[in-house]
Coordinates of C-alpha atoms in Angstrom, one line a residue:
M1 CA 0.0 0.0 0.0
A2 CA 2.8 2.4 0.9
T3 CA 4.5 1.7 -2.5
A4 CA 1.3 2.4 -4.4
N5 CA 0.9 5.7 -2.6
M6 CA 4.5 6.7 -3.4
E7 CA 4.0 5.7 -7.1
R8 CA 0.9 8.0 -7.3
N9 CA 2.9 10.9 -5.9
D10 CA 5.9 10.5 -8.2
D11 CA 6.7 13.5 -10.4
S12 CA 5.7 13.2 -14.0
I13 CA 8.9 12.7 -16.0
S14 CA 9.0 10.8 -19.2
S15 CA 12.6 10.8 -20.3
M16 CA 16.2 11.8 -19.5
D17 CA 15.7 14.8 -21.7
A18 CA 13.3 16.2 -19.0
V19 CA 16.4 16.9 -16.9
Y20 CA 17.8 20.2 -18.0
F21 CA 21.3 21.3 -17.0
S22 CA 22.7 24.8 -16.7
T23 CA 26.2 26.0 -16.2
V24 CA 25.2 29.5 -15.2
V25 CA 26.8 30.5 -11.9
R26 CA 24.4 32.4 -9.6
S27 CA 25.4 35.9 -8.7
R28 CA 26.2 37.1 -5.2
S29 CA 22.9 38.9 -5.1
D30 CA 21.3 35.5 -4.5
L31 CA 22.8 35.5 -1.0
S32 CA 19.8 37.5 0.1
R33 CA 17.5 34.7 -0.8
I34 CA 18.4 32.6 2.2
D35 CA 15.3 31.5 4.1
E36 CA 15.6 33.5 7.4
S37 CA 12.6 31.7 8.9
S38 CA 14.2 28.3 8.8
S39 CA 14.4 26.6 12.2
D40 CA 17.9 25.3 11.4
Q41 CA 19.5 28.1 9.5
A42 CA 23.0 27.8 8.1
D43 CA 26.1 29.4 9.8
P44 CA 25.4 32.9 11.0
L45 CA 28.1 34.2 8.6
L46 CA 25.8 33.5 5.7
H47 CA 23.1 35.8 7.1
N48 CA 25.4 38.8 6.9
N49 CA 26.2 39.7 3.3
T50 CA 28.6 42.5 4.3
A51 CA 30.7 40.2 6.5
L52 CA 30.6 37.4 3.9
L53 CA 31.8 39.6 1.1
T54 CA 34.8 40.9 3.2
K55 CA 35.8 37.3 3.8
I56 CA 35.5 35.9 0.3
S57 CA 37.2 37.1 -2.9
L58 CA 35.4 37.7 -6.1
P59 CA 33.9 34.6 -7.8
L60 CA 36.3 32.4 -9.8
D61 CA 36.2 33.2 -13.5
P62 CA 34.1 30.6 -15.4
H63 CA 36.4 27.8 -16.1
P64 CA 36.2 25.9 -19.5
M65 CA 36.0 22.6 -17.7
I66 CA 32.7 23.4 -16.1
S67 CA 30.6 22.8 -19.2
Q68 CA 32.5 19.5 -19.9
A69 CA 31.9 18.5 -16.3
W70 CA 28.2 19.1 -16.7
E71 CA 28.2 17.1 -19.9
S72 CA 29.8 14.1 -18.1
L73 CA 27.3 14.4 -15.3
K74 CA 24.4 14.4 -17.7
R75 CA 25.7 11.3 -19.5
S76 CA 26.0 9.5 -16.1
I77 CA 22.2 9.7 -15.4
V78 CA 20.5 6.3 -15.0
C79 CA 16.8 6.0 -15.9
F80 CA 14.3 3.5 -14.6
R81 CA 11.3 3.0 -16.9
G82 CA 12.1 6.3 -18.6
V83 CA 12.5 8.3 -15.3
P84 CA 15.9 9.5 -14.1
V85 CA 16.7 7.9 -10.7
G86 CA 20.4 8.6 -10.1
T87 CA 23.8 8.7 -11.6
I88 CA 26.1 5.8 -12.4
A89 CA 29.3 5.4 -10.4
A90 CA 31.6 5.7 -13.5
L91 CA 31.4 5.9 -17.3
D92 CA 34.8 4.2 -17.9
N93 CA 34.2 1.1 -19.9
S94 CA 37.9 0.2 -20.4
D95 CA 37.8 -2.6 -17.8
E96 CA 35.3 -5.0 -16.2
K97 CA 32.5 -2.9 -14.8
L98 CA 32.3 -4.7 -11.5
N99 CA 29.8 -2.5 -9.6
Y100 CA 30.8 0.8 -11.2
D101 CA 27.7 0.5 -13.4
Q102 CA 25.4 0.9 -10.3
V103 CA 23.9 3.9 -8.5
F104 CA 25.5 4.2 -5.0
V105 CA 23.7 6.1 -2.3
R106 CA 26.9 7.8 -1.0
D107 CA 28.2 8.4 -4.5
F108 CA 25.0 10.1 -5.6
V109 CA 25.0 12.7 -2.8
P110 CA 27.4 15.2 -4.6
S111 CA 25.5 14.6 -7.8
A112 CA 22.3 15.4 -6.0
L113 CA 23.8 18.6 -4.5
V114 CA 24.8 19.8 -7.9
F115 CA 21.2 19.3 -9.2
L116 CA 19.8 21.1 -6.2
M117 CA 22.3 24.0 -6.5
D118 CA 21.3 24.8 -10.1
K119 CA 18.0 26.6 -9.9
D120 CA 17.4 26.2 -13.6
Q121 CA 17.5 22.4 -13.1
D122 CA 14.5 20.3 -12.3
N123 CA 15.0 18.7 -8.8
A124 CA 12.8 15.7 -9.8
I125 CA 15.8 13.4 -10.1
V126 CA 16.7 14.0 -6.4
R127 CA 13.1 13.5 -5.4
K128 CA 12.8 10.3 -7.4
F129 CA 16.1 8.9 -6.0
L130 CA 15.0 9.5 -2.4
K131 CA 11.7 7.7 -3.1
M132 CA 13.3 4.8 -4.9
T133 CA 15.9 4.1 -2.2
L134 CA 13.2 4.3 0.4
R135 CA 11.2 1.8 -1.5
L136 CA 14.2 -0.5 -1.7
Q137 CA 14.7 -0.2 2.1
K138 CA 11.4 -2.0 2.5
R139 CA 12.7 -5.0 0.6
K140 CA 13.4 -8.2 2.4
K141 CA 17.1 -8.4 3.0
V142 CA 18.6 -11.9 3.3
I143 CA 22.3 -12.7 3.0
D144 CA 23.3 -16.3 3.4
R145 CA 20.1 -17.2 5.3
F146 CA 20.5 -14.2 7.6
Q147 CA 18.0 -11.4 7.5
L148 CA 19.2 -7.9 7.9
S149 CA 17.4 -5.2 10.0
P150 CA 14.5 -3.4 8.3
G151 CA 16.3 -0.1 8.8
V152 CA 19.3 -1.0 6.5
M153 CA 19.5 1.1 3.4
P154 CA 21.0 -0.3 0.2
A155 CA 24.6 0.5 -0.6
S156 CA 23.6 0.7 -4.3
F157 CA 21.1 -0.4 -6.9
K158 CA 21.2 -1.5 -10.5
V159 CA 18.6 -1.1 -13.2
K160 CA 18.4 -4.6 -14.9
H161 CA 17.3 -4.9 -18.4
E162 CA 15.7 -8.3 -19.2
A163 CA 17.3 -9.8 -22.3
G164 CA 14.8 -9.7 -25.3
K165 CA 12.2 -7.9 -23.1
K166 CA 11.2 -4.3 -22.5
H167 CA 10.8 -5.0 -18.8
E168 CA 13.2 -3.3 -16.4
S169 CA 13.7 -4.3 -12.7
M170 CA 15.5 -2.7 -9.8
V171 CA 18.2 -4.8 -8.1
P172 CA 19.5 -3.4 -4.8
D173 CA 22.7 -4.5 -3.0
F174 CA 22.6 -4.4 0.8
G175 CA 26.1 -5.8 1.1
G176 CA 25.3 -9.3 -0.1
T177 CA 27.3 -8.9 -3.3
A178 CA 29.7 -6.3 -2.2
I179 CA 33.5 -6.9 -1.9
G180 CA 33.9 -8.2 1.6
R181 CA 30.1 -8.8 2.0
V182 CA 29.8 -5.8 4.4
A183 CA 26.5 -3.9 4.8
P184 CA 26.7 -0.1 4.5
V185 CA 26.3 1.7 7.8
D186 CA 26.7 5.1 6.1
S187 CA 24.0 4.8 3.5
G188 CA 21.2 5.5 5.9
F189 CA 23.0 8.5 7.2
W190 CA 23.7 10.0 3.8
W191 CA 20.0 9.4 2.8
I192 CA 18.8 11.4 5.8
I193 CA 21.4 14.2 5.1
L194 CA 20.3 14.3 1.5
L195 CA 16.6 14.5 2.5
R196 CA 17.4 17.5 4.6
A197 CA 19.4 19.1 1.8
Y198 CA 16.5 18.6 -0.5
T199 CA 14.1 20.2 2.0
K200 CA 16.4 23.1 2.6
S201 CA 17.0 23.8 -1.1
T202 CA 13.5 23.5 -2.4
G203 CA 11.5 24.6 0.7
D204 CA 9.4 21.5 0.1
N205 CA 8.6 19.8 3.4
S206 CA 5.8 17.7 2.0
L207 CA 8.1 14.8 1.0
A208 CA 9.8 14.4 4.4
E209 CA 6.4 14.7 6.1
T210 CA 4.8 11.8 4.4
D211 CA 4.2 8.7 6.5
E212 CA 6.5 6.7 4.3
F213 CA 9.5 9.0 4.8
Q214 CA 8.8 9.4 8.5
E215 CA 8.8 5.6 8.8
G216 CA 12.0 5.3 6.8
M217 CA 13.8 7.7 9.1
R218 CA 12.5 6.0 12.2
L219 CA 13.7 2.6 10.9
I220 CA 17.2 3.9 10.4
L221 CA 17.3 5.6 13.8
D222 CA 15.8 2.6 15.6
L223 CA 18.7 0.5 14.3
C224 CA 21.2 3.1 15.5
L225 CA 19.6 4.1 18.8
S226 CA 18.8 0.6 20.0
E227 CA 20.1 -0.3 23.4
G228 CA 22.7 -3.0 23.9
F229 CA 25.9 -3.7 25.9
D230 CA 27.9 -0.7 24.7
T231 CA 29.0 1.8 27.3
F232 CA 29.9 4.4 24.6
P233 CA 27.5 6.7 22.7
T234 CA 29.5 6.1 19.6
L235 CA 28.2 3.6 17.0
L236 CA 29.9 0.2 16.8
C237 CA 30.4 -1.1 13.3
T238 CA 32.6 -3.3 11.2
D239 CA 35.5 -2.5 8.8
G240 CA 34.6 -1.5 5.3
C241 CA 31.1 -0.1 6.1
C242 CA 31.7 3.4 4.8
M243 CA 33.5 5.3 2.0
I244 CA 36.6 3.3 2.9
D245 CA 34.9 0.1 2.0
R246 CA 37.9 -2.3 2.1
R247 CA 39.7 -3.6 5.1
M248 CA 41.7 -0.7 6.6
G249 CA 41.5 -1.3 10.4
L250 CA 38.4 1.0 10.8
Y251 CA 36.4 -1.5 12.8
G252 CA 35.0 -0.3 16.1
Y253 CA 34.1 3.4 16.3
P254 CA 35.6 5.1 13.2
I255 CA 35.4 8.9 13.0
E256 CA 33.7 8.9 9.6
I257 CA 30.7 6.9 11.0
Q258 CA 30.5 8.9 14.2
A259 CA 30.5 12.2 12.4
L260 CA 27.9 11.1 9.9
F261 CA 25.8 9.6 12.7
Y262 CA 25.9 12.9 14.5
M263 CA 24.9 14.9 11.4
A264 CA 22.1 12.5 10.5
L265 CA 20.7 12.8 14.1
R266 CA 20.7 16.6 13.7
C267 CA 19.0 16.4 10.3
A268 CA 16.4 13.9 11.6
K269 CA 15.7 16.2 14.6
H270 CA 14.4 18.8 12.1
L271 CA 12.7 16.5 9.7
L272 CA 10.8 14.1 12.1
K273 CA 7.3 14.9 13.4
H274 CA 7.0 14.7 17.2
D275 CA 3.3 15.4 17.7
D276 CA 2.5 12.0 19.1
K277 CA 3.9 9.8 21.8
Q278 CA 6.1 7.8 19.5
G279 CA 7.6 10.9 18.0
K280 CA 8.2 12.5 21.3
E281 CA 10.0 9.4 22.6
L282 CA 12.2 9.3 19.6
M283 CA 13.0 13.0 19.8
E284 CA 14.1 12.5 23.4
K285 CA 16.4 9.7 22.4
I286 CA 17.9 11.9 19.7
E287 CA 18.5 14.8 22.1
L288 CA 20.1 12.5 24.7
R289 CA 22.3 10.8 22.1
L290 CA 23.4 14.1 20.6
D291 CA 24.5 15.4 24.0
A292 CA 26.4 12.3 24.9
L293 CA 28.0 11.8 21.5
S294 CA 29.2 15.4 21.3
Y295 CA 30.7 15.2 24.7
H296 CA 32.4 11.9 24.0
M297 CA 33.8 13.0 20.6
R298 CA 35.0 16.4 21.6
N299 CA 36.8 15.1 24.7
Y300 CA 38.2 11.7 23.7
Y301 CA 38.7 11.9 19.9
W302 CA 40.3 15.3 19.9
L303 CA 44.1 15.6 19.6
D304 CA 46.3 18.6 19.6
L305 CA 49.9 19.2 20.8
K306 CA 48.9 19.5 24.5
Q307 CA 46.7 16.4 24.4
L308 CA 49.4 14.5 22.6
N309 CA 51.8 15.3 25.4
D310 CA 49.2 14.2 27.9
V311 CA 48.9 10.8 26.1
Y312 CA 52.7 10.5 26.0
R313 CA 52.7 10.8 29.8
Y314 CA 49.7 8.5 30.5
K315 CA 49.8 6.1 33.3
T316 CA 48.2 2.7 32.7
E317 CA 46.0 0.3 34.6
E318 CA 44.0 3.1 36.2
Y319 CA 40.8 2.1 37.9
S320 CA 37.6 3.9 39.0
H321 CA 36.0 7.1 38.0
T322 CA 39.1 9.1 38.8
A323 CA 41.1 7.5 35.9
V324 CA 42.7 9.9 33.5
N325 CA 43.6 7.3 30.9
K326 CA 40.1 6.0 30.7
F327 CA 40.7 3.7 27.7
N328 CA 44.0 2.2 29.1
V329 CA 46.0 3.4 26.1
M330 CA 49.6 2.4 26.2
P331 CA 52.0 5.4 25.6
D332 CA 54.3 3.1 23.8
S333 CA 51.6 2.6 21.1
L334 CA 52.1 6.2 19.9
P335 CA 53.4 6.0 16.3
D336 CA 56.6 7.8 15.5
W337 CA 55.1 9.9 12.7
I338 CA 52.6 11.6 15.0
F339 CA 55.3 13.6 16.8
D340 CA 56.5 15.4 13.6
F341 CA 53.0 15.6 12.1
M342 CA 51.3 17.5 15.0
P343 CA 52.0 21.2 14.5
H344 CA 52.3 23.7 17.4
R345 CA 49.0 25.3 16.2
G346 CA 46.2 22.9 15.1
G347 CA 44.4 19.7 16.0
Y348 CA 42.0 17.1 14.6
F349 CA 39.7 14.3 15.5
I350 CA 41.6 11.0 15.3
G351 CA 40.4 8.0 13.4
N352 CA 39.2 5.8 16.2
V353 CA 39.1 5.3 20.0
S354 CA 38.4 2.0 21.7
P355 CA 39.7 0.1 24.7
A356 CA 43.5 0.0 24.7
R357 CA 43.6 1.4 21.1
M358 CA 43.7 4.8 19.5
D359 CA 44.0 5.2 15.8
F360 CA 45.9 8.4 15.4
R361 CA 45.4 8.7 11.6
W362 CA 43.9 11.7 9.9
F363 CA 40.7 11.1 8.0
C364 CA 39.4 13.9 5.8
L365 CA 35.7 13.1 5.5
G366 CA 35.1 12.6 9.2
N367 CA 36.8 15.9 10.1
C368 CA 35.0 17.9 7.4
I369 CA 31.6 16.5 8.4
A370 CA 32.5 17.3 12.1
I371 CA 32.9 20.9 11.1
L372 CA 29.7 21.1 8.9
S373 CA 27.6 19.4 11.6
C374 CA 29.1 21.4 14.5
L375 CA 30.2 18.2 16.1
A376 CA 33.5 20.2 16.3
T377 CA 33.3 23.4 18.3
T378 CA 34.3 26.7 16.7
E379 CA 37.7 26.4 18.3
Q380 CA 38.2 22.9 17.1
S381 CA 37.0 23.7 13.6
N382 CA 39.6 26.4 13.3
A383 CA 42.3 24.1 14.7
I384 CA 41.4 21.5 12.0
M385 CA 41.9 24.2 9.3
D386 CA 45.2 25.2 11.0
L387 CA 46.4 21.6 10.7
I388 CA 45.4 21.4 7.0
E389 CA 47.3 24.6 6.2
S390 CA 50.3 23.7 8.2
R391 CA 50.5 20.2 6.7
W392 CA 49.2 21.2 3.2
D393 CA 51.9 19.3 1.4
V394 CA 50.9 15.9 2.7
L395 CA 47.1 16.4 3.3
I396 CA 46.4 18.2 0.0
G397 CA 49.6 18.0 -2.1
E398 CA 49.1 17.9 -5.9
M399 CA 45.5 16.8 -5.8
P400 CA 42.8 17.4 -3.1
A401 CA 42.4 15.6 -0.8
K402 CA 44.2 12.8 1.0
I403 CA 41.5 10.4 2.2
C404 CA 43.7 9.4 5.2
Y405 CA 47.2 10.0 6.5
P406 CA 49.6 8.4 6.7
A407 CA 49.5 5.2 4.7
L408 CA 49.9 1.7 6.2
E409 CA 53.2 0.1 5.1
N410 CA 55.2 -3.1 5.3
H411 CA 54.2 -5.5 8.1
E412 CA 51.4 -3.2 9.3
W413 CA 49.9 -3.1 5.8
R414 CA 50.1 -6.9 5.6
I415 CA 48.4 -7.5 8.9
I416 CA 45.7 -4.8 8.8
T417 CA 44.7 -4.9 5.1
G418 CA 45.2 -8.6 4.7
C419 CA 47.8 -7.9 2.0
D420 CA 45.2 -6.1 -0.2
P421 CA 47.0 -5.4 -3.5
K422 CA 44.7 -2.5 -4.3
N423 CA 45.5 -0.8 -0.9
T424 CA 49.2 -0.7 -1.2
R425 CA 50.8 2.3 0.4
W426 CA 49.7 5.7 -0.9
S427 CA 47.1 4.1 -3.1
Y428 CA 43.3 3.9 -3.2
H429 CA 42.0 4.0 0.4
N430 CA 45.4 3.6 1.9
G431 CA 46.5 7.2 1.6
G432 CA 45.3 7.9 -1.9
S433 CA 44.0 11.3 -2.9
W434 CA 40.3 11.5 -3.8
P435 CA 38.9 14.5 -5.8
V436 CA 35.4 14.0 -4.5
L437 CA 36.6 15.2 -1.1
L438 CA 37.1 18.6 -2.7
W439 CA 33.5 19.6 -2.0
L440 CA 33.7 18.7 1.7
L441 CA 37.0 20.6 2.1
T442 CA 35.4 23.6 0.3
A443 CA 32.2 23.5 2.4
A444 CA 34.2 23.2 5.7
S445 CA 36.6 26.0 4.8
I446 CA 33.8 28.4 3.8
K447 CA 31.8 27.6 6.9
I448 CA 34.5 28.8 9.2
G449 CA 35.5 31.8 7.1
R450 CA 38.6 30.5 5.4
P451 CA 37.6 30.5 1.7
H452 CA 41.2 30.9 0.6
I453 CA 41.7 27.3 1.5
A454 CA 38.9 26.3 -0.9
R455 CA 40.3 28.7 -3.6
R456 CA 43.8 27.2 -3.4
A457 CA 42.4 23.6 -3.5
L458 CA 40.2 24.4 -6.5
D459 CA 43.1 26.0 -8.4
I460 CA 45.1 22.7 -7.9
A461 CA 42.2 20.5 -9.0
E462 CA 41.5 22.6 -12.1
T463 CA 45.0 22.0 -13.4
R464 CA 44.6 18.3 -13.7
L465 CA 41.1 16.8 -13.3
L466 CA 39.8 17.4 -16.9
K467 CA 43.2 16.7 -18.5
D468 CA 43.3 13.4 -16.6
N469 CA 39.7 12.6 -17.6
W470 CA 38.2 12.7 -14.0
P471 CA 40.0 9.8 -12.3
E472 CA 38.5 8.1 -9.3
Y473 CA 41.6 8.7 -7.2
Y474 CA 45.3 9.5 -7.3
D475 CA 48.3 7.7 -5.9
G476 CA 51.5 8.8 -4.3
K477 CA 52.4 10.6 -1.1
H478 CA 51.5 13.9 -2.7
G479 CA 48.8 12.7 -5.1
R480 CA 51.0 13.0 -8.2
F481 CA 50.0 9.9 -10.1
I482 CA 46.6 8.8 -11.5
G483 CA 45.6 5.8 -9.4
K484 CA 46.9 2.4 -10.6
Q485 CA 43.4 1.0 -10.8
A486 CA 41.4 4.2 -10.9
R487 CA 38.4 4.4 -13.2
K488 CA 38.2 7.4 -15.5
L489 CA 35.1 9.5 -15.8
Q490 CA 34.3 8.8 -12.2
T491 CA 31.0 10.6 -11.6
W492 CA 31.6 11.7 -8.0
S493 CA 34.9 13.2 -9.0
V494 CA 33.0 15.3 -11.6
A495 CA 30.2 16.1 -9.2
G496 CA 32.5 16.9 -6.3
Y497 CA 34.3 19.5 -8.4
L498 CA 31.0 21.1 -9.5
V499 CA 29.7 21.3 -5.9
A500 CA 32.9 22.9 -4.8
R501 CA 32.8 25.5 -7.6
K502 CA 29.2 26.3 -7.1
M503 CA 29.6 26.6 -3.3
F504 CA 32.6 28.8 -3.7
D505 CA 30.9 31.1 -6.2
D506 CA 27.7 31.2 -4.1
P507 CA 28.3 30.4 -0.4
S508 CA 24.5 30.5 0.3
H509 CA 24.5 26.9 -1.0
L510 CA 26.3 25.9 2.2
R511 CA 23.0 26.0 4.1
M512 CA 22.0 22.7 2.5
V513 CA 24.8 20.8 4.3
S514 CA 25.7 22.9 7.3
F515 CA 24.5 23.6 10.8
E516 CA 25.2 26.2 13.4
E517 CA 25.8 25.2 17.0
D518 CA 22.9 23.7 18.8
K519 CA 22.2 25.9 21.8
H520 CA 20.7 22.9 23.6
I521 CA 24.0 21.0 23.5
S522 CA 26.7 22.4 25.7
P523 CA 29.9 22.7 23.7
Q524 CA 32.0 20.9 26.3
H525 CA 35.7 20.7 25.5
R526 CA 37.2 19.6 28.8
R527 CA 40.5 18.6 27.2
S528 CA 43.3 20.8 25.9
K529 CA 42.9 23.7 23.5
S530 CA 44.9 24.4 20.3
L531 CA 48.0 26.2 21.3
P532 CA 48.4 29.8 20.1

């Protein structure tokens, strides 16, 4: 019955030609169009045109690669029964497709943001994608006789054309055919984040307010907010459940999942109805989890020079509530590289915290999402940007941006990755550089008033991306080489660039993916501050 209702509400689109693309960059006068009445407005900086214009240089000149990027994005559109429903992962047909011919939830997000940012473009593709993935969530999910939770969102889906027939079917993947057979934890979070972006951009609340969408959000949150044995507010998950979808030692409580979890909770808080008992109870759970999660992350995941020195001097085997070294981390486990990497001014959220183990690696996506969602305090957000600027050569280098730093090497690589030949040092997810991260870096830098970082990163990307035919990733310590197994014409490399360009030229777009600090959540930061 729910499916039938959703079908009747679908927008009327007959073909891919119904989707119109424009490369026109909106003028700065559009900044005044921000919806001041929104209950979760963007960063206050965006509500003061004068302040904004003093912080941001004139728009970048139209670049010749913009039109070609739009053309590539247009060709990546996937239709189901004549209706656009998403964008294919990559158009490169030089090798076996594997799953690059599918529509991925996380991959489509930057594509969707581009469509939403262009006001001459019909937003129907984003609306249809949200409906289609919600419908797939309701499918029965069985992997090797084991049934997954109703709240699990698909990692991807494929439009299957029956041989010799005109019939098309939709085939979702919930992890059962994925490399490693890992269900995606992040898909549900990205879906909620995109739903909020759609609502903010269009001003259309009707989609999120339908019973089907309210139920879809509740199923995702019920899965994440369920009670268990865990004593931490962070979300326990397996390795390979997020953008870094191969074994990289991320199991437990990786920063990327925690930051996305926090942002999805904040999005859901503004999208969910709470006019009945069930809604009020769920809202109370969200509020409690946001408060606990922000406290935990800001205090135990945060690392700067003073905190690094504290860990260096930790005592072990401490017991009771008075313990300083609460996770019993051994000071001898501090890696040698961290002492040279940590600048005098700056800091970041480390990769993972769990009993007896801290993963001190830098992860770009998690730190950028922490800034956009205000999981990071204003002070911490600035410290993250201080770190990026001071370690530009290794974190940005010759192609934005390094997915993680540093790479796993030698015996550590063999043990942690299982000798994964695709994840050799400074390649793919093991320290590779991913152009799609450009949009997150741009959004984070604009949010805290440092657009020069975005400008510098865009200048670097524009010297190579089109010439290299939009690779999936780059290899090398400084991102100098096209990835050894990188697909060309990778859609989210194209879309990530377009989002970054549009956001830089018109910072009001930031409101779709940004929050200001929640006054109901105390910005505790009991631990050390970034040194002056």
